PDB file of C-alpha atoms in Angstrom:
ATOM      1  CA  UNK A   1     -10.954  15.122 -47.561  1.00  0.00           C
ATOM      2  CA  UNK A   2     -14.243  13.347 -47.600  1.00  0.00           C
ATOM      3  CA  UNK A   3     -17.833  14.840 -47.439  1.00  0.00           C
ATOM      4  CA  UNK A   4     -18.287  11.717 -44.822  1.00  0.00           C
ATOM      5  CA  UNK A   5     -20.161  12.169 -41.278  1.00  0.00           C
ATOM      6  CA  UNK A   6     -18.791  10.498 -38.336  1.00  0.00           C
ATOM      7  CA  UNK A   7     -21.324  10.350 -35.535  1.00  0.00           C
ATOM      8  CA  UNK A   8     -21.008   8.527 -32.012  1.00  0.00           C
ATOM      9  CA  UNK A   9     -23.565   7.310 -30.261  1.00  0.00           C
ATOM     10  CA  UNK A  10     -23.265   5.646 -27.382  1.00  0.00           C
ATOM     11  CA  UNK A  11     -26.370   4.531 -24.893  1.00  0.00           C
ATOM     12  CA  UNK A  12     -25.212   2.978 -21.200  1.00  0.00           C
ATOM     13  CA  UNK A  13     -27.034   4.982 -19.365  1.00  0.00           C
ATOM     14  CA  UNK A  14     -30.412   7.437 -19.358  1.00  0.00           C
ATOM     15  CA  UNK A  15     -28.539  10.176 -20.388  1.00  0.00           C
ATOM     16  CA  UNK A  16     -26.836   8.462 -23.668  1.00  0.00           C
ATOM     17  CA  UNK A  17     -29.531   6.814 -24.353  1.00  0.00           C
ATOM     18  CA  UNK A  18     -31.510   9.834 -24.841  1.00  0.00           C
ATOM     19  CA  UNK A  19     -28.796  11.680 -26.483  1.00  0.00           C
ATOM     20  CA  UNK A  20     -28.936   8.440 -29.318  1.00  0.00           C
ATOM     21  CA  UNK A  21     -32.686   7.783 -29.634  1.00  0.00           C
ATOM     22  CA  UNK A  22     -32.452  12.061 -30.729  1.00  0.00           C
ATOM     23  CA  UNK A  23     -29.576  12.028 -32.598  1.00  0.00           C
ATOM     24  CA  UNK A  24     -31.419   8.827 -34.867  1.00  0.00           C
ATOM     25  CA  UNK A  25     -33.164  11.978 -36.382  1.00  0.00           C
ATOM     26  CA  UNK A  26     -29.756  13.890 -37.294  1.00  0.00           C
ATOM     27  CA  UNK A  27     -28.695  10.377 -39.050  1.00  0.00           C
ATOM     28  CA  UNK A  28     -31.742   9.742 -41.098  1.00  0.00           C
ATOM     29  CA  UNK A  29     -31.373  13.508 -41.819  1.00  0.00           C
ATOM     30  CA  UNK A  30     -27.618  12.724 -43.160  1.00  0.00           C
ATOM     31  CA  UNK A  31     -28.655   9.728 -44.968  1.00  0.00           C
ATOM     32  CA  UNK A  32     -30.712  11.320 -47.162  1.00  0.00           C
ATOM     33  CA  UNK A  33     -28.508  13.950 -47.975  1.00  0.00           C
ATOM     34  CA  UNK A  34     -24.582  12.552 -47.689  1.00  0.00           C
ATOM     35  CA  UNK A  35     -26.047   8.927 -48.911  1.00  0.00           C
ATOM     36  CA  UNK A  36     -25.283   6.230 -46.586  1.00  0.00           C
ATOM     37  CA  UNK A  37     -21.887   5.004 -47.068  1.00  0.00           C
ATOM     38  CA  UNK A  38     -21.288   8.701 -46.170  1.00  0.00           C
ATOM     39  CA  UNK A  39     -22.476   8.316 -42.488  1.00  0.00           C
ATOM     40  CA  UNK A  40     -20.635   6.772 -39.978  1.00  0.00           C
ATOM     41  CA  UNK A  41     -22.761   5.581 -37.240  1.00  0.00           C
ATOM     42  CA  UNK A  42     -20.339   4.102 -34.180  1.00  0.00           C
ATOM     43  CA  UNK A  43     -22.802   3.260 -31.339  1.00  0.00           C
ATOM     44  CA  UNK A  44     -23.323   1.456 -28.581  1.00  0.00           C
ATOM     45  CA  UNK A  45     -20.870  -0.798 -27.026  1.00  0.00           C
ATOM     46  CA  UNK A  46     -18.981  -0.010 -30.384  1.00  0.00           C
ATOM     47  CA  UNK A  47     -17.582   3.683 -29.369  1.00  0.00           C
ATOM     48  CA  UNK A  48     -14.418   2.844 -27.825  1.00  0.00           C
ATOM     49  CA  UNK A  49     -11.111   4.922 -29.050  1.00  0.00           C
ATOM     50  CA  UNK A  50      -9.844   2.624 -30.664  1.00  0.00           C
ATOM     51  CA  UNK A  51     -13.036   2.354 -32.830  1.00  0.00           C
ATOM     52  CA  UNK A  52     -12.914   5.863 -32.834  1.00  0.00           C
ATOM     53  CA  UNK A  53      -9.549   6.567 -33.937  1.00  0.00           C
ATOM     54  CA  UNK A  54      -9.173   4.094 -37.163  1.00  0.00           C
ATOM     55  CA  UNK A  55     -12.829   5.352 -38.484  1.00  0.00           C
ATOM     56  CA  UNK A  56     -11.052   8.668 -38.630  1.00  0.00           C
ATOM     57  CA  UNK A  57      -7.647   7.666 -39.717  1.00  0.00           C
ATOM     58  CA  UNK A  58      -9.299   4.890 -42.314  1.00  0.00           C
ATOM     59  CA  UNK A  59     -12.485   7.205 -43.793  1.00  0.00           C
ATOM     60  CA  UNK A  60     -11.377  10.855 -43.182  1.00  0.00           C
ATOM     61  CA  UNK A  61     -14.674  12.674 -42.463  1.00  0.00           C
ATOM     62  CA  UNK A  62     -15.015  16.282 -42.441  1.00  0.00           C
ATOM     63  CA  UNK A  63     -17.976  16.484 -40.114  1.00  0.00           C
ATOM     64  CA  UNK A  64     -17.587  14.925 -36.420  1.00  0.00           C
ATOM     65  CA  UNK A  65     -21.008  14.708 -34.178  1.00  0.00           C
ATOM     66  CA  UNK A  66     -19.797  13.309 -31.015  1.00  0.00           C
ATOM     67  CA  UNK A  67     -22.775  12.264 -28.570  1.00  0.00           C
ATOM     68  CA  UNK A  68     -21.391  11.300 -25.336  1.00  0.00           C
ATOM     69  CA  UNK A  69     -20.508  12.435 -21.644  1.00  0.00           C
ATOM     70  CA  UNK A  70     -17.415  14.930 -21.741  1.00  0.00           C
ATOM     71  CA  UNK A  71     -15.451  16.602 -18.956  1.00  0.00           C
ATOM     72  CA  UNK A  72     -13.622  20.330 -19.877  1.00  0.00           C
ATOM     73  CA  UNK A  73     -10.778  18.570 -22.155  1.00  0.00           C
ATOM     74  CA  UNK A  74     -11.966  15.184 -22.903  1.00  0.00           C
ATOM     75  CA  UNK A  75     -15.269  13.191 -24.582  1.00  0.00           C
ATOM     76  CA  UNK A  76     -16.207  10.271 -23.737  1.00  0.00           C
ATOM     77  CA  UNK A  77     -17.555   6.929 -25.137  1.00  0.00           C
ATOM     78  CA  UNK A  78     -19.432   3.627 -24.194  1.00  0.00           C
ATOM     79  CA  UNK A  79     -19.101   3.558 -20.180  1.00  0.00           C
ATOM     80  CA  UNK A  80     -17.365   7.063 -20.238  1.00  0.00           C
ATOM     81  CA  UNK A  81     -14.088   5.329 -21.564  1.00  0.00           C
ATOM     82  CA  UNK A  82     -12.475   8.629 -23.157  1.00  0.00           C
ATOM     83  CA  UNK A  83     -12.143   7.996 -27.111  1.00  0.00           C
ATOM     84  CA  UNK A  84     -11.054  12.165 -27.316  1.00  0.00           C
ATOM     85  CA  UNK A  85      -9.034  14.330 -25.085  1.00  0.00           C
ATOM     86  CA  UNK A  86      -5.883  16.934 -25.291  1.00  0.00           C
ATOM     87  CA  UNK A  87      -3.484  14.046 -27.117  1.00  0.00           C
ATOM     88  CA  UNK A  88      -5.200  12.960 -29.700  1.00  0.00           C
ATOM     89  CA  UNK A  89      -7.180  15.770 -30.686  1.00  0.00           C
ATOM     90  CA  UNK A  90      -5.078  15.757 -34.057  1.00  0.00           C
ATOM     91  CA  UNK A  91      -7.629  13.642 -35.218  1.00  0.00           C
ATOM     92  CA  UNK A  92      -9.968  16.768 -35.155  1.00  0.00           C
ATOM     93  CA  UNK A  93      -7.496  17.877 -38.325  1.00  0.00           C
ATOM     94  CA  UNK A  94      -9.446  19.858 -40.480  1.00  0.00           C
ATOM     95  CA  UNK A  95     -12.584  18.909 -39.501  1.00  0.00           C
ATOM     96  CA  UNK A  96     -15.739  20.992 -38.151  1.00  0.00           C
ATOM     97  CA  UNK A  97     -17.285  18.680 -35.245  1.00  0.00           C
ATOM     98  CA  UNK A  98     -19.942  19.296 -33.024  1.00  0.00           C
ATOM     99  CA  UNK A  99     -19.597  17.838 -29.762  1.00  0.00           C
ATOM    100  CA  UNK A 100     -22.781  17.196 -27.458  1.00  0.00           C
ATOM    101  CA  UNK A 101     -21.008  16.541 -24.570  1.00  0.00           C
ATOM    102  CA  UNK A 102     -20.558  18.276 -21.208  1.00  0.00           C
ATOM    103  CA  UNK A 103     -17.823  20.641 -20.690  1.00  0.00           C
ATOM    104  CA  UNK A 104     -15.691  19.778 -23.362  1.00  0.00           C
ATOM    105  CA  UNK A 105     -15.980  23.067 -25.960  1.00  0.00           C
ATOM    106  CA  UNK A 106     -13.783  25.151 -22.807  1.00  0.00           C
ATOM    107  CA  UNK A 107     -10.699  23.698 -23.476  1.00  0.00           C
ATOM    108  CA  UNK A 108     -10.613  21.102 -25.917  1.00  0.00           C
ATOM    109  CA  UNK A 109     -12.565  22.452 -28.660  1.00  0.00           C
ATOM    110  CA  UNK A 110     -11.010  25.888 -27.947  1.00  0.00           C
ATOM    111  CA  UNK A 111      -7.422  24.274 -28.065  1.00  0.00           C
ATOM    112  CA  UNK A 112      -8.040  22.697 -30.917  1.00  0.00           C
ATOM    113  CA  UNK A 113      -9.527  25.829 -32.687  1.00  0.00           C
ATOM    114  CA  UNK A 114      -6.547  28.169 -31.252  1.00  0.00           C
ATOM    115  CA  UNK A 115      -3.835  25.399 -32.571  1.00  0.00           C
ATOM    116  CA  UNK A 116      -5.010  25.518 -36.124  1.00  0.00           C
ATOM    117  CA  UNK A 117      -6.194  21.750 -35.992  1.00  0.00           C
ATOM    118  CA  UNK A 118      -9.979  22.013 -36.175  1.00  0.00           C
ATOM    119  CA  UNK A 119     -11.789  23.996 -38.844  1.00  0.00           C
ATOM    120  CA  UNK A 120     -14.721  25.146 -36.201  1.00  0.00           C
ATOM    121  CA  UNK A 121     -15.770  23.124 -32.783  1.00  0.00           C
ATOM    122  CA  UNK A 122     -19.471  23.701 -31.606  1.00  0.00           C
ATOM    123  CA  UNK A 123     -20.152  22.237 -28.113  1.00  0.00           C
ATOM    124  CA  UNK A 124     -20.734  23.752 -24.663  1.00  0.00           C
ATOM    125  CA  UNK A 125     -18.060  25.176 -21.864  1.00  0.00           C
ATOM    126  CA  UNK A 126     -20.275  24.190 -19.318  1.00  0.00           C
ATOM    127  CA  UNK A 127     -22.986  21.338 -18.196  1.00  0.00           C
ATOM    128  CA  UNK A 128     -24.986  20.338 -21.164  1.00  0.00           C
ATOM    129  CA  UNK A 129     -28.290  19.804 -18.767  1.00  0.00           C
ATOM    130  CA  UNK A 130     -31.753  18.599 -20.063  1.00  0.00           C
ATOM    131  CA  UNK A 131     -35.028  17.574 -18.675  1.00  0.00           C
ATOM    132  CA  UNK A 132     -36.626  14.505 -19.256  1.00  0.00           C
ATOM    133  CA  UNK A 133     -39.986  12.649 -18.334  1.00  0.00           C
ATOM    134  CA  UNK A 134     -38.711   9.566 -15.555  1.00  0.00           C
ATOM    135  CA  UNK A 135     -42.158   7.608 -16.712  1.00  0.00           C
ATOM    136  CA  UNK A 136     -40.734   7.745 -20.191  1.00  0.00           C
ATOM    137  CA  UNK A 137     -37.073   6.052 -20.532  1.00  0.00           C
ATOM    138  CA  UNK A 138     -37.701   3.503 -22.164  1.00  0.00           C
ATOM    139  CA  UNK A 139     -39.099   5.532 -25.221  1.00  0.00           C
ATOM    140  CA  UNK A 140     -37.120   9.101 -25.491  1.00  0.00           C
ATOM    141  CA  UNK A 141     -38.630  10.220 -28.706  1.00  0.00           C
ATOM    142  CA  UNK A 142     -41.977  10.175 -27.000  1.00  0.00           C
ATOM    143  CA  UNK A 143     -40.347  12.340 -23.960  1.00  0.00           C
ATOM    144  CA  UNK A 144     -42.219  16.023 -24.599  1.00  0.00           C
ATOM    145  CA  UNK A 145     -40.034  17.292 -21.366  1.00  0.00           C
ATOM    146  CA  UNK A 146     -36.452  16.770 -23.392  1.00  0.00           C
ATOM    147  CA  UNK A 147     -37.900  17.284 -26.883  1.00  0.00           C
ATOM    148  CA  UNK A 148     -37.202  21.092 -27.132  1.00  0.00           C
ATOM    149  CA  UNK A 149     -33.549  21.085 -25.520  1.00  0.00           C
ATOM    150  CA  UNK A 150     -32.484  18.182 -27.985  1.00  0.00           C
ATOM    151  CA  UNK A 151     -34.319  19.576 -30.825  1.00  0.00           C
ATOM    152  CA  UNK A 152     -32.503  22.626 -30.586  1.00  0.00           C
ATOM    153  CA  UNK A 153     -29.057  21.405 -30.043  1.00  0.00           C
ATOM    154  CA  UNK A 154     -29.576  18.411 -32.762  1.00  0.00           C
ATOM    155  CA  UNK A 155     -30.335  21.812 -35.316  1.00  0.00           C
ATOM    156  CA  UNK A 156     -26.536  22.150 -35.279  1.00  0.00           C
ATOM    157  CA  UNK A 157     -25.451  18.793 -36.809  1.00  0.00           C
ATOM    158  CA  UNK A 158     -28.657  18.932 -39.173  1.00  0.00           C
ATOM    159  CA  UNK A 159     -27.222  22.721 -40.220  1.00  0.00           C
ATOM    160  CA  UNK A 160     -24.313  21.341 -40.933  1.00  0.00           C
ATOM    161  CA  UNK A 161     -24.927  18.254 -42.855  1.00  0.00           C
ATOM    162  CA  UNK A 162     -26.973  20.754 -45.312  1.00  0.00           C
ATOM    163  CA  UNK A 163     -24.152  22.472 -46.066  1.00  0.00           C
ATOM    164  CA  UNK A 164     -24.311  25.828 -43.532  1.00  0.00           C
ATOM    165  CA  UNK A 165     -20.919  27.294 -42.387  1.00  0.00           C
ATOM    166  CA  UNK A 166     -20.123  26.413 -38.377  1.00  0.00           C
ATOM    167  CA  UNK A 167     -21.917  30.379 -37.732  1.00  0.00           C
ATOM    168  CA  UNK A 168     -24.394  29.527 -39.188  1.00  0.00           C
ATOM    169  CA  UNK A 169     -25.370  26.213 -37.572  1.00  0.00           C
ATOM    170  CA  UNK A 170     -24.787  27.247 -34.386  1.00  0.00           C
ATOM    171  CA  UNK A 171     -26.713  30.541 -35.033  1.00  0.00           C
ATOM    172  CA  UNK A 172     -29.530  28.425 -36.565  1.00  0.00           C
ATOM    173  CA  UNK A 173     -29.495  26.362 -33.092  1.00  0.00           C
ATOM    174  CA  UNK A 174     -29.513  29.541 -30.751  1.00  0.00           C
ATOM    175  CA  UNK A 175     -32.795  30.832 -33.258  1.00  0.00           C
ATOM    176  CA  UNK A 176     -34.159  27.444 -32.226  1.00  0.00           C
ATOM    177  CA  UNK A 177     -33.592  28.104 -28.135  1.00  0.00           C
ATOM    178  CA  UNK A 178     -34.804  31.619 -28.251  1.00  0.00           C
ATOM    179  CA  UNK A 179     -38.044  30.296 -30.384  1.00  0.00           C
ATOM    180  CA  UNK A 180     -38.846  27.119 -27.879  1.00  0.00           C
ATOM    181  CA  UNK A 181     -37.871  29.841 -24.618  1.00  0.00           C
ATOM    182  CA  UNK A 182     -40.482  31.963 -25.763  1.00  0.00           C
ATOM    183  CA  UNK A 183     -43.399  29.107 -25.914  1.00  0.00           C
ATOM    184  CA  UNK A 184     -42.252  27.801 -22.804  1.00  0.00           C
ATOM    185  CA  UNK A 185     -42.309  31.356 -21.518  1.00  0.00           C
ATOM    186  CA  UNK A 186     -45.832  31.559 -21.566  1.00  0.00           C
ATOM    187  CA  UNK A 187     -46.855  27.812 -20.904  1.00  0.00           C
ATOM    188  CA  UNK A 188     -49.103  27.394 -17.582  1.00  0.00           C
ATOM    189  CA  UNK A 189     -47.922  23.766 -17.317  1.00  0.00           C
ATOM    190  CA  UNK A 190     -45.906  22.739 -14.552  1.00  0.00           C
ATOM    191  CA  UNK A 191     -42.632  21.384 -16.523  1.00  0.00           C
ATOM    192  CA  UNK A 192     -42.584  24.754 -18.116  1.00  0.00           C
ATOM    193  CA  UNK A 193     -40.247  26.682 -15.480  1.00  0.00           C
ATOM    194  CA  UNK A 194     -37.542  23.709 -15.021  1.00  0.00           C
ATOM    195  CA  UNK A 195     -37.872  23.043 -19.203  1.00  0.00           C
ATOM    196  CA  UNK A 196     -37.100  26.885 -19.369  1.00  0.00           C
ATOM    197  CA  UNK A 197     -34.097  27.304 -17.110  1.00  0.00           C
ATOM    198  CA  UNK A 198     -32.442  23.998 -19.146  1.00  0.00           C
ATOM    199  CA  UNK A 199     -33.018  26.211 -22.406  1.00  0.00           C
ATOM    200  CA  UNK A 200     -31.909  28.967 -21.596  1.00  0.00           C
ATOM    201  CA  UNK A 201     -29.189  27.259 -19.749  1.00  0.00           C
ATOM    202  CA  UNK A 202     -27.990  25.672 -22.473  1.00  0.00           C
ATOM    203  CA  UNK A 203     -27.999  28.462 -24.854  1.00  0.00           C
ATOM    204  CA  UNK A 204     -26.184  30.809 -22.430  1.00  0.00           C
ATOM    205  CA  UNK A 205     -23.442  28.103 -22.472  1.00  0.00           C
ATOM    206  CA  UNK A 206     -23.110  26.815 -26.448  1.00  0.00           C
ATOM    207  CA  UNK A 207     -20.152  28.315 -28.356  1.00  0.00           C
ATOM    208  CA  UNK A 208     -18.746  27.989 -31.810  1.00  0.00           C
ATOM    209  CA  UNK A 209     -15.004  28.419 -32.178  1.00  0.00           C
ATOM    210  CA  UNK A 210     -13.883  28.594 -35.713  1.00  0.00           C
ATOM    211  CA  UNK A 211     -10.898  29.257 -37.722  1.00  0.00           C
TER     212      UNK A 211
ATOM    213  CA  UNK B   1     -30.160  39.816  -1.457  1.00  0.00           C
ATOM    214  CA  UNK B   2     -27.781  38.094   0.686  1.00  0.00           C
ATOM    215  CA  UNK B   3     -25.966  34.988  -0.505  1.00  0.00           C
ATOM    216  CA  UNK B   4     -28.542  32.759   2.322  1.00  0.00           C
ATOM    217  CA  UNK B   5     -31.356  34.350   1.022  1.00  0.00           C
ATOM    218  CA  UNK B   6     -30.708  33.679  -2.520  1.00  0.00           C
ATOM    219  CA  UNK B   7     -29.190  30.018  -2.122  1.00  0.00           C
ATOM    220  CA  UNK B   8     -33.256  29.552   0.031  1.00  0.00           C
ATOM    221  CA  UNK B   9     -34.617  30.760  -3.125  1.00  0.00           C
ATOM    222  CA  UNK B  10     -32.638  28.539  -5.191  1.00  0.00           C
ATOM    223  CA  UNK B  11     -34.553  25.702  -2.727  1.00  0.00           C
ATOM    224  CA  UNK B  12     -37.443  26.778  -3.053  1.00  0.00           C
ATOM    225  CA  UNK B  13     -37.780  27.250  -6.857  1.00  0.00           C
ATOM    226  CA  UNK B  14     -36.366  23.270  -6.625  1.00  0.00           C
ATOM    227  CA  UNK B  15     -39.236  22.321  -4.738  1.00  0.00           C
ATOM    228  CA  UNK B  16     -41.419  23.461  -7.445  1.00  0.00           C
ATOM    229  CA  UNK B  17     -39.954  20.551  -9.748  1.00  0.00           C
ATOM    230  CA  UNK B  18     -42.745  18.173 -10.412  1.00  0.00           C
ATOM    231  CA  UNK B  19     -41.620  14.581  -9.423  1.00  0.00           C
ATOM    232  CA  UNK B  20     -41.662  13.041 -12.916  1.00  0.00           C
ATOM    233  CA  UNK B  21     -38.977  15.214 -14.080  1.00  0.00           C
ATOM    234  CA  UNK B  22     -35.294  14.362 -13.967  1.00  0.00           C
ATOM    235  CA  UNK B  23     -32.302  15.702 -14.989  1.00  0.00           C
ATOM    236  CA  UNK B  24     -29.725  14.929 -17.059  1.00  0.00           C
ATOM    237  CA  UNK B  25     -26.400  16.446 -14.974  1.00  0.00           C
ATOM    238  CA  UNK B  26     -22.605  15.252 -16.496  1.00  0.00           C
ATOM    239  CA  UNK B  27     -22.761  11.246 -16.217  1.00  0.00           C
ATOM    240  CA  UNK B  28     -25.595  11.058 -13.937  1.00  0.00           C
ATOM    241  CA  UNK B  29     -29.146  11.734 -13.617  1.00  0.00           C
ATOM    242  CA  UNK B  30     -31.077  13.384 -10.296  1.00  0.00           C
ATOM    243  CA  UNK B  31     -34.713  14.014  -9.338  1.00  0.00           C
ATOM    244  CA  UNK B  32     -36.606  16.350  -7.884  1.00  0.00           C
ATOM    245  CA  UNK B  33     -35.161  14.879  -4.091  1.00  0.00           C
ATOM    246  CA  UNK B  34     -31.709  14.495  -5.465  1.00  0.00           C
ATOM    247  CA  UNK B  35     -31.286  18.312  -6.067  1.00  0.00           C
ATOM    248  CA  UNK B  36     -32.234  19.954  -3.418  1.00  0.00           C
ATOM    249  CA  UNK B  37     -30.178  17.419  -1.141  1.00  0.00           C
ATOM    250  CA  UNK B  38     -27.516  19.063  -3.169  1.00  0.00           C
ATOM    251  CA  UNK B  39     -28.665  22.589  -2.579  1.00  0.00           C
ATOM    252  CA  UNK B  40     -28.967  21.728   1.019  1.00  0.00           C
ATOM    253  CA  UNK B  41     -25.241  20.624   0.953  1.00  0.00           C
ATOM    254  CA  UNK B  42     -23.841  23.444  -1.170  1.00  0.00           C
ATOM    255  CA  UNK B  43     -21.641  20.495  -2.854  1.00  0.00           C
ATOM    256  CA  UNK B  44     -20.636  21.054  -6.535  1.00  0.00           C
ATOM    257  CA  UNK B  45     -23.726  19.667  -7.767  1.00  0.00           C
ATOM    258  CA  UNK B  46     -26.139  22.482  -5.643  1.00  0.00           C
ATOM    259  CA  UNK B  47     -23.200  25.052  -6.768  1.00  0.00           C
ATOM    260  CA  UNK B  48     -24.428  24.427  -9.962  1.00  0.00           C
ATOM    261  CA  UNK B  49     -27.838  24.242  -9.651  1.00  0.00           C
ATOM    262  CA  UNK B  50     -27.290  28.060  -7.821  1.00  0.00           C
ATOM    263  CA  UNK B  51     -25.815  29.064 -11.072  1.00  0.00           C
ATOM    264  CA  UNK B  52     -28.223  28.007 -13.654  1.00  0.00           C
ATOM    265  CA  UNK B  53     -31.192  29.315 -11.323  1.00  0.00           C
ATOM    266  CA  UNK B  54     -29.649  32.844 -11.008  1.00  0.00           C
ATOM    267  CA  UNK B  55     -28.787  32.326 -15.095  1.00  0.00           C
ATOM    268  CA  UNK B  56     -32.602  32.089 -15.430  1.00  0.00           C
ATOM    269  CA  UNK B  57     -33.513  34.814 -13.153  1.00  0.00           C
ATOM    270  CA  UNK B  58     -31.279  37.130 -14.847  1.00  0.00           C
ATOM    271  CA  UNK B  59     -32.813  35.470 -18.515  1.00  0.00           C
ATOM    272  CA  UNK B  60     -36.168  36.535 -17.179  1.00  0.00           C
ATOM    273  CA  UNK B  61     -35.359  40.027 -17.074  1.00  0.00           C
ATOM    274  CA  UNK B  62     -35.258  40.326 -20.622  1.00  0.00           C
ATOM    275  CA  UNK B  63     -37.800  38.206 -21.730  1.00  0.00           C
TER     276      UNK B  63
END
C-alpha cells in the first residue's frame, strides 16, 4: 500500500465550511511531510462517491481523513450525498482513517474494525458539536470560539501523518481536550462555559477502534 | 433532583449562551433562541442538549 493521505473536504454549509478552512492546517501539515502528490485533497463540490471511491480504488492510501456530516453508519459528502456507509466500507481495507463526522465511529467504524477491514477508525459515537462565533463565518480561522474544539480533534490526523500509531493519535488529541478544558476552566469570559461543555463533550464521545 | 427540575436547569444554563455563539449540531446549525425552543419541546434536539449539559455537570465534578 501507499504512504498516500486521502482527505475530504467538503464546504456547503457553516458547519463544512468550518470543518475545511481547519482541516487546510492538517493538509499543509501533510504536505510537508508525505510531499504533495502524497495528499489527496477531494473538496468542495468534488466529494461525491463516486469521486470518492476511484481515488481509493486508483491511489490506495493508507490514511483516510474524512471531514463531512455523518449519521451512526454512514459519512457524508458535498450536500450530505453519502460517499461511505455499511456497503462499501471495504474501501476502508487496511487503512487507519479518521472520520470527523457525526455519529459515524458507533457502528461503522466499529463494524469495520470488528470485520477485520480497517486497521484502526478514530471518529465519534455521538454528535461531533462545536461552537463558533456567528459574526465570523465568513473567516473560520479567525473564529477564537471553535479554535480549541477543532484544534484538538485536527491533532489526530496531524498525529497520524507524523507517523504515531492510531493510540497514540487519538491519545495525543484527548491530551489536547483535557489541556484547552482546563484554560477554559478558569476563563471569566462569557463563551467560556458553552466552549467548555463542547470540549468536554467531544472528548467524552471520541473513540479509537483498532485492530 | 427531579427530571423537571433538571430539564429547567438545562434552560436556564441555555439562557446563559451569549447571542454570537452558534452551534454546530449534525447538518445544521442553532443559536442561542434555537436551543432552548428545543429544550422547551423536549424534541431530539433538547434531548440532546439535556445530555451534554448533565455530561458537563458530571465533568465538573472532577475538574
Amino acid at each position: 500500500m501507499s504512504n498516500k493521505l486521502l482527505m475530504t473536504r467538503p464546504d456547503h454549509d457553516d458547519t463544512t465550511f468550518y470543518l475545511s478552512e481547519w482541516a487546510e492546517e492538517v493538509k499543509d501539515i501533510a504536505e510537508n511531510i508525505l510531499g504533495k502528490k502524497d495528499v489527496l485533497d477531494l473538496k468542495k463540490e468534488r466529494v461525491t462517491k463516486k469521486n470518492f471511491e476511484s481515488m481509493i480504488v486508483n491511489n490506495n492510501p493508507t490514511l483516510l481523513f474524512l471531514n463531512g456530516h455523518g449519521d451512526w453508519d454512514a459519512v457524508g459528502g458535498h450536500k450530505n450525498e453519502v460517499i461511505l456507509d455499511l456497503k462499501n466500507m471495504q474501501l476502508l481495507n487496511s487503512t487507519v482513517t479518521y472520520a470527523r463526522s457525526c455519529r459515524c465511529a458507533k457502528i461503522l467504524g466499529f463494524q469495520a474494525v470488528k470485520q477485520g477491514i480497517s486497521r484502526a477508525f478514530i471518529g465519534y459515537k455521538h454528535d461531533f458539536i462545536f461552537p463558533y462565533d456567528s459574526r465570523r463565518t465568513a473567516s473560520p480561522k479567525n473564529d477564537t470560539f471553535c479554535k480549541h474544539v477543532l484544534t484538538a480533534s485536527n491533532l489526530v490526523a496531524i498525529s497520524l501523518i507524523r507517523g504515531k500509531t492510531p493510540k497514540e493519535a487519538f491519545d495525543a488529541s484527548q491530551q489536547a481536550y483535557d489541556f484547552y478544558i482546563k484554560r477554559w476552566v478558569n476563563s471569566k469570559e462569557i463563551e467560556a462555559p458553552t466552549i467548555l461543555k463542547y470540549l468536554i463533550w467531544d472528548k467524552a464521545n471520541q473513540v479509537c477502534f483498532e485492530n | 433532583m427531579e427530571d423537571n427540575e433538571l430539564w429547567q436547569l438545562v434552560k436556564l444554563r441555555v439562557e446563559e449562551m451569549p447571542p454570537h455563539l452558534k452551534i454546530s449540531i449534525g447538518n445544521k446549525e442553532y443559536d442561542k433562541e434555537d436551543i432552548l425552543k428545543h429544550v422547551e419541546e423536549r424534541d431530539d434536539i433538547g434531548k440532546l442538549i439535556f445530555e451534554v449539559e448533565m455530561t458537563y455537570l458530571k465533568a465538573l465534578k472532577t475538574l
